[in-house]
Short mmCIF file of C-alpha atoms and ligand atoms in Angstrom, two decimals:
data_model
loop_
_atom_site.label_atom_id
_atom_site.label_comp_id
_atom_site.label_asym_id
_atom_site.label_seq_id
_atom_site.Cartn_x
_atom_site.Cartn_y
_atom_site.Cartn_z
CA UNK A 1 -13.61 -3.86 -20.97
CA UNK A 2 -14.05 -7.30 -19.60
CA UNK A 3 -11.64 -9.78 -20.20
CA UNK A 4 -11.56 -13.96 -19.67
CA UNK A 5 -8.23 -15.87 -19.03
CA UNK A 6 -9.95 -19.71 -20.17
CA UNK A 7 -8.58 -23.16 -19.55
CA UNK A 8 -5.59 -22.10 -17.50
CA UNK A 9 -4.53 -23.66 -14.16
CA UNK A 10 -4.72 -21.09 -11.23
CA UNK A 11 -3.52 -20.87 -7.69
CA UNK A 12 -5.29 -19.01 -5.93
CA UNK A 13 -3.18 -18.41 -3.49
CA UNK A 14 -0.41 -20.00 -0.92
CA UNK A 15 -2.95 -22.24 1.12
CA UNK A 16 -4.86 -23.22 -1.93
CA UNK A 17 -4.24 -26.41 -4.66
CA UNK A 18 -3.85 -25.53 -7.87
CA UNK A 19 -7.15 -26.27 -10.14
CA UNK A 20 -8.29 -25.89 -13.68
CA UNK A 21 -10.43 -22.51 -13.48
CA UNK A 22 -11.71 -19.62 -15.48
CA UNK A 23 -11.07 -16.07 -14.39
CA UNK A 24 -13.43 -12.87 -15.72
CA UNK A 25 -11.88 -9.66 -15.11
CA UNK A 26 -13.83 -6.32 -15.29
CA UNK A 27 -11.92 -3.25 -15.33
CA UNK A 28 -9.29 -3.57 -12.14
CA UNK A 29 -10.96 -6.13 -10.45
CA UNK A 30 -11.45 -10.19 -10.32
CA UNK A 31 -15.29 -10.66 -11.04
CA UNK A 32 -15.23 -14.31 -11.00
CA UNK A 33 -12.96 -17.19 -10.48
CA UNK A 34 -15.23 -20.16 -11.47
CA UNK A 35 -14.80 -24.32 -12.91
CA UNK A 36 -15.93 -22.99 -16.57
CA UNK A 37 -16.98 -19.96 -17.15
CA UNK A 38 -19.96 -19.77 -20.16
CA UNK A 39 -22.00 -16.60 -22.02
CA UNK A 40 -19.20 -14.17 -22.13
CA UNK A 41 -18.70 -10.97 -24.29
CA UNK A 42 -15.58 -9.15 -24.47
CA UNK A 43 -12.03 -10.00 -25.08
CA UNK A 44 -10.89 -14.48 -24.16
CA UNK A 45 -7.29 -15.12 -23.51
CA UNK A 46 -6.25 -18.60 -24.25
CA UNK A 47 -4.69 -19.45 -21.36
CA UNK A 48 -3.98 -23.98 -21.82
CA UNK A 49 -0.77 -24.78 -20.83
CA UNK A 50 -0.33 -21.91 -18.22
CA UNK A 51 -0.26 -21.38 -14.75
CA UNK A 52 -2.28 -18.24 -13.24
CA UNK A 53 -0.69 -17.25 -9.83
CA UNK A 54 -1.30 -14.13 -7.80
CA UNK A 55 1.40 -10.95 -8.81
CA UNK A 56 4.25 -10.97 -6.52
CA UNK A 57 4.33 -8.19 -3.79
CA UNK A 58 8.16 -6.55 -3.59
CA UNK A 59 7.96 -4.36 0.22
CA UNK A 60 11.40 -3.02 -0.57
CA UNK A 61 12.79 -1.25 -2.96
CA UNK A 62 14.54 1.76 -4.33
CA UNK A 63 14.33 1.40 -7.86
CA UNK A 64 16.26 3.87 -9.47
CA UNK A 65 19.05 2.19 -7.47
CA UNK A 66 19.41 0.16 -10.99
CA UNK A 67 21.98 2.90 -11.99
CA UNK A 68 24.39 1.68 -9.13
CA UNK A 69 24.07 -2.15 -9.74
CA UNK A 70 27.76 -3.40 -9.65
CA UNK A 71 29.28 -0.51 -7.66
CA UNK A 72 31.06 -1.64 -4.36
CA UNK A 73 30.11 -4.63 -4.06
CA UNK A 74 32.94 -5.96 -1.52
CA UNK A 75 32.20 -3.09 1.13
CA UNK A 76 30.64 -3.31 4.61
CA UNK A 77 27.29 -1.11 4.46
CA UNK A 78 28.48 2.44 5.89
CA UNK A 79 31.44 2.52 3.13
CA UNK A 80 29.30 1.56 0.97
CA UNK A 81 26.76 4.24 1.63
CA UNK A 82 28.51 7.06 2.41
CA UNK A 83 31.51 6.64 -0.08
CA UNK A 84 30.07 4.92 -3.38
CA UNK A 85 26.12 5.42 -2.47
CA UNK A 86 25.68 9.20 -1.37
CA UNK A 87 28.04 10.80 -3.38
CA UNK A 88 26.60 9.72 -6.42
CA UNK A 89 23.29 10.34 -4.98
CA UNK A 90 24.53 14.10 -4.81
CA UNK A 91 24.33 13.80 -8.40
CA UNK A 92 21.04 12.14 -9.73
CA UNK A 93 17.95 14.11 -11.22
CA UNK A 94 14.61 13.04 -12.11
CA UNK A 95 16.04 12.35 -15.51
CA UNK A 96 18.13 9.57 -14.18
CA UNK A 97 15.52 8.07 -11.55
CA UNK A 98 13.05 8.01 -14.31
CA UNK A 99 15.32 5.67 -16.14
CA UNK A 100 16.69 3.84 -13.39
CA UNK A 101 13.15 2.88 -12.11
CA UNK A 102 12.15 2.05 -15.68
CA UNK A 103 15.31 -0.69 -15.93
CA UNK A 104 14.49 -2.03 -12.40
CA UNK A 105 10.44 -1.73 -12.95
CA UNK A 106 10.71 -3.78 -16.56
CA UNK A 107 12.97 -6.50 -14.36
CA UNK A 108 10.30 -6.70 -12.71
CA UNK A 109 7.58 -7.07 -14.20
CA UNK A 110 9.07 -9.69 -16.96
CA UNK A 111 9.39 -11.31 -13.51
CA UNK A 112 5.73 -11.35 -12.45
CA UNK A 113 6.15 -8.75 -9.79
CA UNK A 114 2.94 -6.61 -9.80
CA UNK A 115 3.68 -4.62 -6.56
CA UNK A 116 6.83 -2.29 -4.98
CA UNK A 117 7.03 -0.69 -2.03
CA UNK A 118 10.40 2.42 -2.90
CA UNK A 119 11.88 5.01 -1.04
CA UNK A 120 14.31 7.01 -2.84
CA UNK A 121 14.98 10.66 -4.33
CA UNK A 122 13.84 12.32 -7.02
CA UNK A 123 10.75 10.55 -7.06
CA UNK A 124 8.68 12.36 -9.56
CA UNK A 125 11.01 10.39 -12.31
CA UNK A 126 9.92 7.38 -9.99
CA UNK A 127 6.30 7.68 -10.54
CA UNK A 128 6.41 8.47 -13.88
CA UNK A 129 8.48 5.61 -15.18
CA UNK A 130 5.42 3.90 -12.51
CA UNK A 131 2.98 5.16 -14.92
CA UNK A 132 4.59 4.59 -17.86
CA UNK A 133 4.75 0.75 -16.59
CA UNK A 134 2.27 0.28 -15.38
CA UNK A 135 3.33 -1.23 -12.18
CA UNK A 136 1.24 -1.11 -8.81
CA UNK A 137 3.93 1.27 -6.40
CA UNK A 138 3.98 2.74 -2.94
CA UNK A 139 5.88 5.65 -3.51
CA UNK A 140 7.82 7.44 -0.50
CA UNK A 141 10.54 10.36 -0.77
CA UNK A 142 13.60 9.46 1.66
CA UNK A 143 13.55 11.79 4.20
CA UNK A 144 16.86 12.27 6.07
CA UNK A 145 17.59 14.97 8.72
CA UNK A 146 20.49 17.39 8.29
CA UNK A 147 19.62 20.75 8.57
CA UNK A 148 16.58 22.76 8.92
CA UNK A 149 16.02 24.03 5.52
CA UNK A 150 17.52 20.41 4.49
CA UNK A 151 14.49 18.57 6.32
CA UNK A 152 12.16 20.99 4.85
CA UNK A 153 12.73 20.81 1.26
CA UNK A 154 12.35 16.75 1.30
CA UNK A 155 8.82 17.10 2.87
CA UNK A 156 7.73 19.47 0.73
CA UNK A 157 8.73 17.18 -2.14
CA UNK A 158 6.71 14.31 -0.27
CA UNK A 159 3.74 16.59 -0.49
CA UNK A 160 4.61 17.40 -3.93
CA UNK A 161 4.35 13.81 -4.48
CA UNK A 162 1.55 13.20 -2.54
CA UNK A 163 -0.40 15.46 -4.44
CA UNK A 164 0.44 14.68 -7.72
CA UNK A 165 0.18 10.98 -7.53
CA UNK A 166 -1.74 9.95 -4.70
CA UNK A 167 -4.13 7.23 -6.12
CA UNK A 168 -3.65 8.00 -9.37
CA UNK A 169 -1.82 5.62 -11.98
CA UNK A 170 -2.30 2.35 -9.28
CA UNK A 171 0.21 4.83 -6.92
CA UNK A 172 0.24 5.45 -3.42
CA UNK A 173 2.17 8.00 -1.90
CA UNK A 174 3.63 7.55 1.80
CA UNK A 175 6.96 8.79 4.07
CA UNK A 176 9.87 7.19 4.59
CA UNK A 177 12.03 8.36 6.98
CA UNK A 178 15.38 6.04 6.03
CA UNK A 179 16.26 5.24 8.95
CA UNK A 180 16.84 6.60 12.90
CA UNK A 181 20.26 7.33 12.37
CA UNK A 182 19.73 9.29 9.30
CA UNK A 183 16.58 11.01 11.23
CA UNK A 184 16.71 11.62 14.43
CA UNK A 185 13.73 11.20 17.15
CA UNK A 186 11.86 14.20 17.13
CA UNK A 187 11.47 14.07 13.31
CA UNK A 188 10.07 10.42 13.14
CA UNK A 189 7.74 12.11 15.67
CA UNK A 190 6.74 14.94 13.28
CA UNK A 191 6.81 11.90 10.74
CA UNK A 192 4.17 9.88 12.56
CA UNK A 193 1.85 13.33 13.02
CA UNK A 194 2.29 13.73 9.03
CA UNK A 195 1.62 10.42 8.22
CA UNK A 196 -1.83 10.27 10.57
CA UNK A 197 -2.49 13.41 8.48
CA UNK A 198 -2.42 12.76 5.42
CA UNK A 199 -4.03 8.16 6.01
CA UNK A 200 -1.10 7.33 4.51
CA UNK A 201 1.95 4.59 5.04
CA UNK A 202 5.25 4.57 6.55
CA UNK A 203 8.50 2.39 5.70
CA UNK A 204 11.92 3.41 7.27
CA UNK A 205 15.04 0.59 7.75
CA UNK A 206 15.58 -0.75 11.31
CA UNK A 207 18.50 -2.31 12.87
CA UNK A 208 19.53 -3.38 9.75
CA UNK A 209 23.74 -3.17 10.88
CA UNK A 210 24.41 -4.65 14.22
CA UNK A 211 25.59 -0.97 15.29
CA UNK A 212 22.21 0.48 14.97
CA UNK A 213 21.53 -0.91 18.52
CA UNK A 214 24.25 1.34 20.04
CA UNK A 215 22.59 4.27 17.95
CA UNK A 216 18.69 3.80 19.33
CA UNK A 217 16.22 1.24 20.68
CA UNK A 218 12.28 0.21 19.55
CA UNK A 219 11.15 1.64 22.91
CA UNK A 220 12.47 5.19 21.51
CA UNK A 221 10.85 4.70 18.05
CA UNK A 222 7.55 3.52 19.82
CA UNK A 223 7.51 6.82 22.14
CA UNK A 224 7.05 8.89 18.76
CA UNK A 225 4.34 7.41 18.29
CA UNK A 226 5.25 6.48 14.40
CA UNK A 227 4.25 2.34 15.49
CA UNK A 228 0.70 3.43 15.21
CA UNK A 229 0.67 4.25 12.02
CA UNK A 230 0.90 1.31 9.30
CA UNK A 231 4.64 0.66 9.43
CA UNK A 232 6.55 -1.68 7.22
CA UNK A 233 9.78 -1.91 8.54
CA UNK A 234 12.95 -2.75 6.26
CA UNK A 235 15.73 -5.64 7.66
CA UNK A 236 15.11 -5.59 11.26
CA UNK A 237 17.99 -8.33 11.03
CA UNK A 238 19.12 -7.45 14.19
CA UNK A 239 16.33 -7.37 16.54
CA UNK A 240 16.42 -9.53 20.08
CA UNK A 241 13.21 -11.04 22.06
CA UNK A 242 11.85 -6.75 23.77
CA UNK A 243 12.18 -5.62 20.05
CA UNK A 244 10.07 -8.74 18.47
CA UNK A 245 7.38 -8.16 20.92
CA UNK A 246 7.27 -4.29 20.34
CA UNK A 247 7.03 -4.91 16.57
CA UNK A 248 3.74 -7.66 16.90
CA UNK A 249 2.01 -5.03 19.47
CA UNK A 250 2.30 -2.22 16.86
CA UNK A 251 1.32 -4.58 14.24
CA UNK A 252 4.31 -3.33 12.16
CA UNK A 253 4.69 -5.40 9.12
CA UNK A 254 8.80 -6.70 8.26
CA UNK A 255 10.57 -6.42 4.80
CA UNK A 256 12.87 -9.26 5.16
CA UNK A 257 15.54 -8.93 2.26
CA UNK A 258 18.03 -11.74 2.84
CA UNK A 259 20.45 -11.19 -0.30
CA UNK A 260 20.86 -7.39 0.76
CA UNK A 261 21.53 -8.70 4.27
CA UNK A 262 23.67 -11.41 3.08
CA UNK A 263 25.39 -9.14 0.68
CA UNK A 264 26.69 -6.33 2.92
CA UNK A 265 27.61 -8.67 5.51
CA UNK A 266 24.58 -7.86 7.99
CA UNK A 267 23.75 -10.92 8.81
CA UNK A 268 20.09 -13.11 8.75
CA UNK A 269 16.93 -11.68 9.96
CA UNK A 270 15.57 -14.32 12.74
CA UNK A 271 12.10 -14.35 10.88
CA UNK A 272 11.11 -17.90 12.68
CA UNK A 273 11.58 -16.15 15.74
CA UNK A 274 9.53 -13.30 14.56
CA UNK A 275 6.52 -15.53 13.08
CA UNK A 276 6.63 -17.10 16.23
CA UNK A 277 5.55 -13.79 17.44
CA UNK A 278 3.31 -12.97 15.03
CA UNK A 279 4.65 -10.60 13.22
CA UNK A 280 3.70 -10.08 9.47
CA UNK A 281 6.55 -10.90 7.15
CA UNK A 282 7.24 -10.09 3.80
CA UNK A 283 9.98 -10.19 1.47
CA UNK A 284 11.94 -7.55 -0.55
CA UNK A 285 15.04 -7.38 -2.64
CA UNK A 286 16.21 -4.04 -1.97
CA UNK A 287 17.58 -1.97 -4.10
CA UNK A 288 19.60 -3.40 -7.30
CA UNK A 289 23.02 -2.36 -5.74
CA UNK A 290 23.11 -4.46 -3.01
CA UNK A 291 21.68 -7.32 -3.87
CA UNK A 292 21.83 -7.01 -7.23
CA UNK A 293 19.09 -8.93 -8.78
CA UNK A 294 15.14 -7.49 -8.52
CA UNK A 295 14.24 -11.45 -8.82
CA UNK A 296 12.15 -12.14 -5.97
CA UNK A 297 11.68 -15.59 -7.12
CA UNK A 298 15.41 -15.72 -6.11
CA UNK A 299 14.61 -14.08 -2.78
CA UNK A 300 12.11 -16.33 -1.73
CA UNK A 301 14.39 -19.56 -2.63
CA UNK A 302 17.38 -17.63 -0.07
CA UNK A 303 14.76 -16.48 2.33
CA UNK A 304 13.52 -20.07 2.55
CA UNK A 305 16.77 -21.69 2.68
CA UNK A 306 18.73 -19.60 5.33
CA UNK A 307 15.47 -20.35 7.53
CA UNK A 308 16.08 -24.41 6.45
CA UNK A 309 19.35 -23.55 9.41
CA UNK A 310 17.20 -24.19 12.24
CA UNK A 311 15.93 -27.29 10.99
CA UNK A 312 14.23 -28.09 7.65
CA UNK A 313 10.47 -28.79 8.65
CA UNK A 314 10.57 -25.17 10.18
CA UNK A 315 9.42 -23.08 7.44
CA UNK A 316 7.45 -24.80 4.72
CA UNK A 317 6.32 -23.71 1.40
CA UNK A 318 2.72 -22.18 1.88
CA UNK A 319 4.75 -20.17 3.98
CA UNK A 320 7.26 -19.05 1.77
CA UNK A 321 4.87 -18.46 -0.84
CA UNK A 322 2.65 -16.25 1.95
CA UNK A 323 5.48 -13.49 2.40
CA UNK A 324 5.40 -12.79 -1.50
CA UNK A 325 1.68 -12.94 -1.55
CA UNK A 326 -1.37 -12.30 1.04
CA UNK A 327 1.33 -10.81 3.63
CA UNK A 328 2.22 -8.06 1.21
CA UNK A 329 -1.64 -7.55 0.33
CA UNK A 330 -2.09 -7.50 4.57
CA UNK A 331 0.75 -4.73 4.57
CA UNK A 332 -0.29 -2.93 2.34
CA UNK A 333 -4.11 -2.62 3.08
CA UNK A 334 -5.29 -3.82 -0.49
CA UNK A 335 -6.94 -6.55 -1.84
CA UNK A 336 -3.56 -8.21 -3.26
CA UNK A 337 -1.85 -11.12 -3.25
CA UNK A 338 -5.03 -13.69 -3.06
CA UNK A 339 -6.66 -14.00 -6.84
CA UNK A 340 -10.54 -13.98 -5.64
CA UNK A 341 -13.31 -12.14 -6.52
CA UNK A 342 -13.94 -8.72 -5.98
CA UNK A 343 -9.71 -8.89 -5.28
CA UNK A 344 -7.58 -6.54 -8.10
CA UNK A 345 -6.69 -8.54 -11.00
CA UNK A 346 -2.90 -8.40 -10.23
CA UNK A 347 -1.44 -11.68 -11.04
CA UNK A 348 1.38 -13.76 -13.42
CA UNK A 349 0.77 -16.24 -16.03
CA UNK A 350 3.65 -19.02 -15.89
CA UNK A 351 4.29 -21.21 -19.21
CA UNK A 352 3.81 -24.37 -17.60
CA UNK A 353 6.51 -25.62 -19.97
CA UNK A 354 9.05 -23.30 -18.77
CA UNK A 355 11.82 -25.72 -18.24
CA UNK A 356 12.59 -25.21 -14.59
CA UNK A 357 9.18 -26.45 -13.68
CA UNK A 358 9.51 -30.41 -15.12
CA UNK A 359 8.07 -32.89 -13.45
CA UNK A 360 5.13 -30.73 -13.89
CA UNK A 361 2.91 -32.13 -12.06
CA UNK A 362 0.30 -30.60 -10.38
CA UNK A 363 1.20 -31.35 -6.89
CA UNK A 364 4.93 -30.67 -7.75
CA UNK A 365 4.53 -26.87 -8.81
CA UNK A 366 4.23 -24.76 -5.39
CA UNK A 367 7.35 -26.27 -4.69
CA UNK A 368 8.80 -25.58 -7.84
CA UNK A 369 7.78 -21.86 -7.27
CA UNK A 370 9.58 -21.63 -4.57
CA UNK A 371 12.77 -23.93 -5.07
CA UNK A 372 13.20 -23.68 -8.91
CA UNK A 373 12.79 -20.11 -9.99
CA UNK A 374 12.38 -19.72 -13.48
CA UNK A 375 14.09 -16.41 -15.65
CA UNK A 376 10.60 -15.32 -16.55
CA UNK A 377 6.90 -15.25 -16.74
CA UNK A 378 4.56 -15.26 -19.84
CA UNK A 379 2.65 -12.46 -19.26
CA UNK A 380 1.86 -9.95 -15.51
CA UNK A 381 -1.02 -8.33 -15.21
CA UNK A 382 -1.59 -4.96 -13.01
CA UNK A 383 -5.12 -3.98 -11.95
CA UNK A 384 -6.90 -5.67 -14.52
CA UNK A 385 -4.44 -4.02 -17.68
CA UNK A 386 -1.33 -6.64 -19.24
CA UNK A 387 1.60 -4.75 -18.29
CA UNK A 388 4.07 -7.56 -19.70
CA UNK A 389 2.93 -10.35 -22.53
CA UNK A 390 4.98 -12.90 -24.38
CA UNK A 391 8.21 -10.73 -24.02
CA UNK A 392 6.27 -7.20 -24.56
CA UNK A 393 5.87 -4.09 -22.63
CA UNK A 394 2.26 -2.85 -24.17
CA UNK A 395 1.98 0.32 -21.87
CA UNK A 396 5.30 1.35 -22.52
CA UNK A 397 5.25 3.61 -25.15
CA UNK A 398 9.61 4.35 -25.77
CA UNK A 399 11.40 1.25 -27.36
CA UNK A 400 15.13 3.55 -26.76
CA UNK A 401 15.21 3.13 -23.07
CA UNK A 402 18.59 0.96 -23.34
CA UNK A 403 20.43 3.28 -25.06
CA UNK A 404 18.67 6.75 -22.83
CA UNK A 405 20.14 4.86 -19.91
CA UNK A 406 23.39 4.20 -20.38
CA UNK A 407 23.71 7.39 -22.22
CA UNK A 408 23.01 8.59 -18.41
CA UNK A 409 24.82 6.15 -16.54
CA UNK A 410 28.19 6.60 -18.25
CA UNK A 411 27.50 10.69 -18.07
CA UNK A 412 26.54 10.42 -13.75
CA UNK A 413 30.01 7.81 -13.48
CA UNK A 414 32.07 10.45 -15.40
CA UNK A 415 30.77 13.06 -12.47
CA UNK A 416 31.39 11.07 -10.25
CA UNK A 417 34.92 10.74 -11.20
CA UNK A 418 35.38 14.08 -11.70
CA UNK A 419 33.96 15.30 -8.19
CA UNK A 420 36.32 12.58 -6.57
CA UNK A 421 39.45 14.30 -8.26
CA UNK A 422 38.84 17.56 -7.21
CA UNK A 423 37.84 16.68 -3.24
ZN1 LIG B 1 16.83 -0.17 1.52
#
């Protein structure tokens, strides 16, 4: 069905100016953007007083971890991971990951996020939450090596996910080796082959914490062939010049997660140095257990402010916006992150009366988007369908998710407590 978004202001991309324009959408794509589109038959949405921007792209999440929000707030990465997260993760199932992911997705849709890249376990639950909400998602089953049997099981789960969800319901499925310290080099070689065979993306955590530099090098990873694929590397906090050159040479995209890196005391990624070498930088929130909000507006603000340490002129508004828009589209090889003819109709609608956007002088709005995050957008569209509209989630058929999420959460915490007592 055709839709016409009429009388709104439009910001087509990070480097564009805001202009009054109409947007014609047919099926999943933008067919036309023009000053005034007449002679239209289909549904018209009056966007007077609204600003339409590209949907935000969050390139690193663990959606189901909203279940763990507020757990282990003051711990180092290794304690947080091995004492608080992994033992709870042993107790998960598809029901839990469904509701954990659902809550994360609803939070993101209300803030104009249209695409997420996820790595976790029990991904069938997450895939179902994606399907039922309509967000665009790049999903991976997190892969670590303990023994051959466990490894095979996780690879089989990835293949299951690929066969049942890839290229359906706005989902693409890739490979998610967790990190080189949980996934040894010969297993990364295997992933390099598999992702080539399935012609899909890879996402991995690299150099998140300082001690990882003692465990592996970027040359080791390069030798496995992994970087020959389309790779999104999360964090890259502790990279040096040599590592950055390897990322640039192999066109590896970096997902910068400043809040998570600050919260777990891991440091600040050298984003300006990476940009000097033309590394593609995108933005991620990481999971709700290490952030604890999935607010990409706030993430962009923090990312931008942190780079100002190097001088306020260094990191401009457009650079920040590119991280959440077209750099994400480029990383994922999709026509998203810009509003243009033939691009996906993935967009967010902002009410220009939002109090954070005063003065709503059009010359100031790009700055407001980066520095003055709003709490909620007016509407969010993915692939031509409204997935959030004026406080409602039009695609979601269930309304008792609040009760179900909390019931499962309290059961899980009870099991975790019992398990700890028995250990
Ligand atoms: Zn992560």
